[in-house]
Amino acid sequence: MADTVATPPNAKFKPRIFSGIQPSGGLTLGNYLGALKRFVEKQDEGIETVYCLVDLHAITVWQDPDALRRQTREAAAGFIAAGIDPKRSILFNQSQVSAHAELAWVFNCVARMGWMNRMTQWKDKTAGKDAEKASLGLFAYPSLMAADILLYHATHVPVGEDQRQHLELTRDIATKFNHDYKVDFFPITEPVIEGAATRVMSLRDGTRKMSKSDPSDASRINLTDDADTIARKIRKAKTDAEPLPETMDGLAERPEAKNLVNIYAALAGQSQAQVLADYAGQGFGVFKPRLADLAVEKLSPITGRMQNLMQDPAEIDRILGDGADRADAIAQPILKRTLDITGMIRSR
């Protein structure tokens, strides 16, 4: 008897990458190394790339409307300045494609309350607070996140470790929908976690993720920082008195040192081992200035391009609108087929 060859998962689906960033203000080095830099690289891999500014997610907590518009444009400028080509990738803001919200409702009815209650970020955001005062959107947003991804039949999503649980929920929702309706309609999306600095940590505390919400501006490098500010923040980054070791094992109990090595590796396009081979035995008096120079070299052009783009908000809006039209052209047939599968009558 001939051996049976298993069909690869998602073989029937066109390879497509989807990812989104919440435009809640202030793109950082963490966003660049953990997301934008990898997004740019994906454009050269021959896979369709769809990138979304998830403004519907942003309003799960109250946002000043003018600030949200400015932050959405700034995030779009950051994508483009980092190297996202709106002609090669689809770049748009989520609220311009209504199918996201429509599919999210279907998935609200597929997902289970127990799944949502187990979401770590929900627990973290409501820990020690009155959870009853949190918005329903904050509780249910993983279902919207699943809709964001599956609306495009995305086969791959670049995610950081902190988002892996939400992608697992997306896979659970796709699996349950396919099972409940006896179809093979939604792909079981695969995570893409790669690179030397997929999780960039605070410059003041190597055990905490670099965040735009940290009260200390010294904890992060903003993509809007000028060269002098970037260099100063790196020079003042928390470290220790020990020289750099020969292997990564020597950084196991040195989170701040490990973070700076990871950042250097990601900016330089090297492995951590390569960085340590170059700097083993040297102290941070040598390493930090080299890292500062590298960061300025890589980030200053992005900062300058962002500033130029922000001077023409109408052009940013045009780019986002064009991206929304292209996204909608993919999304509408998938949404309509979903509604057919679930038994919704549509006369147009």
PDB file of N, CA, C and O in Angstrom, residues 261-303:
ATOM      1  N   VAL A 261      22.420  43.915  24.295  1.00  0.00           N
ATOM      2  CA  VAL A 261      23.015  43.027  23.290  1.00  0.00           C
ATOM      3  C   VAL A 261      21.971  42.651  22.238  1.00  0.00           C
ATOM      4  O   VAL A 261      22.249  42.640  21.032  1.00  0.00           O
ATOM      5  N   ASN A 262      20.770  42.337  22.679  1.00  0.00           N
ATOM      6  CA  ASN A 262      19.697  42.006  21.740  1.00  0.00           C
ATOM      7  C   ASN A 262      19.396  43.174  20.802  1.00  0.00           C
ATOM      8  O   ASN A 262      19.185  42.987  19.597  1.00  0.00           O
ATOM      9  N   ILE A 263      19.335  44.384  21.356  1.00  0.00           N
ATOM     10  CA  ILE A 263      19.058  45.566  20.541  1.00  0.00           C
ATOM     11  C   ILE A 263      20.155  45.757  19.505  1.00  0.00           C
ATOM     12  O   ILE A 263      19.883  46.016  18.319  1.00  0.00           O
ATOM     13  N   TYR A 264      21.411  45.642  19.937  1.00  0.00           N
ATOM     14  CA  TYR A 264      22.529  45.799  19.001  1.00  0.00           C
ATOM     15  C   TYR A 264      22.417  44.761  17.884  1.00  0.00           C
ATOM     16  O   TYR A 264      22.561  45.088  16.693  1.00  0.00           O
ATOM     17  N   ALA A 265      22.178  43.515  18.257  1.00  0.00           N
ATOM     18  CA  ALA A 265      22.096  42.443  17.269  1.00  0.00           C
ATOM     19  C   ALA A 265      20.997  42.716  16.245  1.00  0.00           C
ATOM     20  O   ALA A 265      21.199  42.549  15.033  1.00  0.00           O
ATOM     21  N   ALA A 266      19.843  43.144  16.715  1.00  0.00           N
ATOM     22  CA  ALA A 266      18.717  43.387  15.815  1.00  0.00           C
ATOM     23  C   ALA A 266      18.984  44.572  14.894  1.00  0.00           C
ATOM     24  O   ALA A 266      18.668  44.528  13.705  1.00  0.00           O
ATOM     25  N   LEU A 267      19.558  45.641  15.424  1.00  0.00           N
ATOM     26  CA  LEU A 267      19.856  46.812  14.595  1.00  0.00           C
ATOM     27  C   LEU A 267      20.931  46.503  13.565  1.00  0.00           C
ATOM     28  O   LEU A 267      20.887  46.985  12.433  1.00  0.00           O
ATOM     29  N   ALA A 268      21.925  45.702  13.961  1.00  0.00           N
ATOM     30  CA  ALA A 268      23.044  45.397  13.069  1.00  0.00           C
ATOM     31  C   ALA A 268      22.761  44.238  12.120  1.00  0.00           C
ATOM     32  O   ALA A 268      23.538  43.993  11.196  1.00  0.00           O
ATOM     33  N   GLY A 269      21.658  43.523  12.354  1.00  0.00           N
ATOM     34  CA  GLY A 269      21.369  42.338  11.544  1.00  0.00           C
ATOM     35  C   GLY A 269      22.318  41.206  11.833  1.00  0.00           C
ATOM     36  O   GLY A 269      22.663  40.409  10.949  1.00  0.00           O
ATOM     37  N   GLN A 270      22.742  41.091  13.092  1.00  0.00           N
ATOM     38  CA  GLN A 270      23.660  40.042  13.509  1.00  0.00           C
ATOM     39  C   GLN A 270      22.986  39.148  14.551  1.00  0.00           C
ATOM     40  O   GLN A 270      21.940  39.498  15.101  1.00  0.00           O
ATOM     41  N   SER A 271      23.621  38.034  14.837  1.00  0.00           N
ATOM     42  CA  SER A 271      23.176  37.197  15.945  1.00  0.00           C
ATOM     43  C   SER A 271      23.775  37.736  17.237  1.00  0.00           C
ATOM     44  O   SER A 271      24.790  38.463  17.221  1.00  0.00           O
ATOM     45  N   GLN A 272      23.175  37.368  18.378  1.00  0.00           N
ATOM     46  CA  GLN A 272      23.758  37.754  19.663  1.00  0.00           C
ATOM     47  C   GLN A 272      25.172  37.202  19.805  1.00  0.00           C
ATOM     48  O   GLN A 272      26.050  37.868  20.355  1.00  0.00           O
ATOM     49  N   ALA A 273      25.389  35.983  19.286  1.00  0.00           N
ATOM     50  CA  ALA A 273      26.713  35.363  19.381  1.00  0.00           C
ATOM     51  C   ALA A 273      27.762  36.192  18.648  1.00  0.00           C
ATOM     52  O   ALA A 273      28.904  36.345  19.123  1.00  0.00           O
ATOM     53  N   GLN A 274      27.383  36.738  17.496  1.00  0.00           N
ATOM     54  CA  GLN A 274      28.312  37.577  16.751  1.00  0.00           C
ATOM     55  C   GLN A 274      28.666  38.844  17.529  1.00  0.00           C
ATOM     56  O   GLN A 274      29.819  39.271  17.554  1.00  0.00           O
ATOM     57  N   VAL A 275      27.649  39.441  18.158  1.00  0.00           N
ATOM     58  CA  VAL A 275      27.889  40.655  18.930  1.00  0.00           C
ATOM     59  C   VAL A 275      28.838  40.362  20.086  1.00  0.00           C
ATOM     60  O   VAL A 275      29.811  41.099  20.327  1.00  0.00           O
ATOM     61  N   LEU A 276      28.588  39.277  20.804  1.00  0.00           N
ATOM     62  CA  LEU A 276      29.439  38.931  21.935  1.00  0.00           C
ATOM     63  C   LEU A 276      30.848  38.556  21.481  1.00  0.00           C
ATOM     64  O   LEU A 276      31.835  38.818  22.193  1.00  0.00           O
ATOM     65  N   ALA A 277      30.985  37.959  20.318  1.00  0.00           N
ATOM     66  CA  ALA A 277      32.316  37.643  19.805  1.00  0.00           C
ATOM     67  C   ALA A 277      33.130  38.914  19.581  1.00  0.00           C
ATOM     68  O   ALA A 277      34.353  38.931  19.772  1.00  0.00           O
ATOM     69  N   ASP A 278      32.439  40.000  19.201  1.00  0.00           N
ATOM     70  CA  ASP A 278      33.124  41.267  18.949  1.00  0.00           C
ATOM     71  C   ASP A 278      33.430  42.038  20.228  1.00  0.00           C
ATOM     72  O   ASP A 278      34.413  42.789  20.277  1.00  0.00           O
ATOM     73  N   TYR A 279      32.580  41.853  21.265  1.00  0.00           N
ATOM     74  CA  TYR A 279      32.699  42.716  22.445  1.00  0.00           C
ATOM     75  C   TYR A 279      32.978  41.959  23.744  1.00  0.00           C
ATOM     76  O   TYR A 279      33.001  42.570  24.815  1.00  0.00           O
ATOM     77  N   ALA A 280      33.174  40.665  23.683  1.00  0.00           N
ATOM     78  CA  ALA A 280      33.431  39.891  24.905  1.00  0.00           C
ATOM     79  C   ALA A 280      34.629  40.470  25.659  1.00  0.00           C
ATOM     80  O   ALA A 280      35.659  40.800  25.069  1.00  0.00           O
ATOM     81  N   GLY A 281      34.441  40.607  26.965  1.00  0.00           N
ATOM     82  CA  GLY A 281      35.496  41.128  27.814  1.00  0.00           C
ATOM     83  C   GLY A 281      35.523  42.635  27.922  1.00  0.00           C
ATOM     84  O   GLY A 281      36.268  43.189  28.751  1.00  0.00           O
ATOM     85  N   GLN A 282      34.739  43.326  27.116  1.00  0.00           N
ATOM     86  CA  GLN A 282      34.708  44.788  27.161  1.00  0.00           C
ATOM     87  C   GLN A 282      33.530  45.261  28.004  1.00  0.00           C
ATOM     88  O   GLN A 282      32.485  44.627  28.075  1.00  0.00           O
ATOM     89  N   GLY A 283      33.700  46.415  28.614  1.00  0.00           N
ATOM     90  CA  GLY A 283      32.666  46.970  29.470  1.00  0.00           C
ATOM     91  C   GLY A 283      31.707  47.853  28.696  1.00  0.00           C
ATOM     92  O   GLY A 283      31.859  48.080  27.486  1.00  0.00           O
ATOM     93  N   PHE A 284      30.730  48.374  29.406  1.00  0.00           N
ATOM     94  CA  PHE A 284      29.712  49.183  28.752  1.00  0.00           C
ATOM     95  C   PHE A 284      30.218  50.573  28.381  1.00  0.00           C
ATOM     96  O   PHE A 284      29.593  51.276  27.589  1.00  0.00           O
ATOM     97  N   GLY A 285      31.369  50.973  28.946  1.00  0.00           N
ATOM     98  CA  GLY A 285      31.985  52.221  28.529  1.00  0.00           C
ATOM     99  C   GLY A 285      32.399  52.188  27.071  1.00  0.00           C
ATOM    100  O   GLY A 285      32.475  53.231  26.406  1.00  0.00           O
ATOM    101  N   VAL A 286      32.660  51.000  26.558  1.00  0.00           N
ATOM    102  CA  VAL A 286      32.966  50.809  25.138  1.00  0.00           C
ATOM    103  C   VAL A 286      31.704  50.468  24.351  1.00  0.00           C
ATOM    104  O   VAL A 286      31.450  51.012  23.267  1.00  0.00           O
ATOM    105  N   PHE A 287      30.893  49.564  24.913  1.00  0.00           N
ATOM    106  CA  PHE A 287      29.746  49.024  24.169  1.00  0.00           C
ATOM    107  C   PHE A 287      28.650  50.064  23.955  1.00  0.00           C
ATOM    108  O   PHE A 287      28.099  50.171  22.846  1.00  0.00           O
ATOM    109  N   LYS A 288      28.324  50.830  24.984  1.00  0.00           N
ATOM    110  CA  LYS A 288      27.213  51.779  24.849  1.00  0.00           C
ATOM    111  C   LYS A 288      27.448  52.822  23.755  1.00  0.00           C
ATOM    112  O   LYS A 288      26.531  53.100  22.963  1.00  0.00           O
ATOM    113  N   PRO A 289      28.635  53.455  23.680  1.00  0.00           N
ATOM    114  CA  PRO A 289      28.842  54.418  22.584  1.00  0.00           C
ATOM    115  C   PRO A 289      28.702  53.792  21.202  1.00  0.00           C
ATOM    116  O   PRO A 289      28.169  54.417  20.275  1.00  0.00           O
ATOM    117  N   ARG A 290      29.163  52.541  21.057  1.00  0.00           N
ATOM    118  CA  ARG A 290      29.016  51.856  19.759  1.00  0.00           C
ATOM    119  C   ARG A 290      27.536  51.604  19.456  1.00  0.00           C
ATOM    120  O   ARG A 290      27.086  51.765  18.315  1.00  0.00           O
ATOM    121  N   LEU A 291      26.797  51.191  20.479  1.00  0.00           N
ATOM    122  CA  LEU A 291      25.360  50.970  20.296  1.00  0.00           C
ATOM    123  C   LEU A 291      24.651  52.275  19.990  1.00  0.00           C
ATOM    124  O   LEU A 291      23.755  52.322  19.131  1.00  0.00           O
ATOM    125  N   ALA A 292      25.034  53.356  20.667  1.00  0.00           N
ATOM    126  CA  ALA A 292      24.421  54.663  20.421  1.00  0.00           C
ATOM    127  C   ALA A 292      24.641  55.092  18.970  1.00  0.00           C
ATOM    128  O   ALA A 292      23.713  55.557  18.289  1.00  0.00           O
ATOM    129  N   ASP A 293      25.864  54.927  18.480  1.00  0.00           N
ATOM    130  CA  ASP A 293      26.158  55.300  17.091  1.00  0.00           C
ATOM    131  C   ASP A 293      25.325  54.467  16.119  1.00  0.00           C
ATOM    132  O   ASP A 293      24.799  54.994  15.124  1.00  0.00           O
ATOM    133  N   LEU A 294      25.212  53.179  16.404  1.00  0.00           N
ATOM    134  CA  LEU A 294      24.441  52.295  15.531  1.00  0.00           C
ATOM    135  C   LEU A 294      22.964  52.682  15.528  1.00  0.00           C
ATOM    136  O   LEU A 294      22.324  52.735  14.469  1.00  0.00           O
ATOM    137  N   ALA A 295      22.424  52.961  16.714  1.00  0.00           N
ATOM    138  CA  ALA A 295      21.010  53.327  16.813  1.00  0.00           C
ATOM    139  C   ALA A 295      20.724  54.632  16.077  1.00  0.00           C
ATOM    140  O   ALA A 295      19.707  54.748  15.370  1.00  0.00           O
ATOM    141  N   VAL A 296      21.595  55.597  16.230  1.00  0.00           N
ATOM    142  CA  VAL A 296      21.419  56.873  15.523  1.00  0.00           C
ATOM    143  C   VAL A 296      21.482  56.655  14.016  1.00  0.00           C
ATOM    144  O   VAL A 296      20.662  57.195  13.254  1.00  0.00           O
ATOM    145  N   GLU A 297      22.428  55.843  13.573  1.00  0.00           N
ATOM    146  CA  GLU A 297      22.571  55.558  12.141  1.00  0.00           C
ATOM    147  C   GLU A 297      21.300  54.939  11.567  1.00  0.00           C
ATOM    148  O   GLU A 297      20.854  55.293  10.456  1.00  0.00           O
ATOM    149  N   LYS A 298      20.700  54.000  12.305  1.00  0.00           N
ATOM    150  CA  LYS A 298      19.537  53.278  11.791  1.00  0.00           C
ATOM    151  C   LYS A 298      18.228  54.046  11.972  1.00  0.00           C
ATOM    152  O   LYS A 298      17.321  53.945  11.141  1.00  0.00           O
ATOM    153  N   LEU A 299      18.117  54.813  13.053  1.00  0.00           N
ATOM    154  CA  LEU A 299      16.828  55.415  13.397  1.00  0.00           C
ATOM    155  C   LEU A 299      16.662  56.849  12.916  1.00  0.00           C
ATOM    156  O   LEU A 299      15.540  57.276  12.631  1.00  0.00           O
ATOM    157  N   SER A 300      17.735  57.607  12.820  1.00  0.00           N
ATOM    158  CA  SER A 300      17.605  59.014  12.428  1.00  0.00           C
ATOM    159  C   SER A 300      16.934  59.200  11.068  1.00  0.00           C
ATOM    160  O   SER A 300      16.096  60.097  10.913  1.00  0.00           O
ATOM    161  N   PRO A 301      17.268  58.389  10.059  1.00  0.00           N
ATOM    162  CA  PRO A 301      16.560  58.550   8.782  1.00  0.00           C
ATOM    163  C   PRO A 301      15.056  58.307   8.903  1.00  0.00           C
ATOM    164  O   PRO A 301      14.259  58.953   8.215  1.00  0.00           O
ATOM    165  N   ILE A 302      14.672  57.387   9.779  1.00  0.00           N
ATOM    166  CA  ILE A 302      13.244  57.113   9.985  1.00  0.00           C
ATOM    167  C   ILE A 302      12.572  58.326  10.626  1.00  0.00           C
ATOM    168  O   ILE A 302      11.490  58.758  10.209  1.00  0.00           O
ATOM    169  N   THR A 303      13.221  58.884  11.633  1.00  0.00           N
ATOM    170  CA  THR A 303      12.675  60.060  12.308  1.00  0.00           C
ATOM    171  C   THR A 303      12.478  61.206  11.325  1.00  0.00           C
ATOM    172  O   THR A 303      11.423  61.858  11.300  1.00  0.00           O
TER     173      THR A 303
END
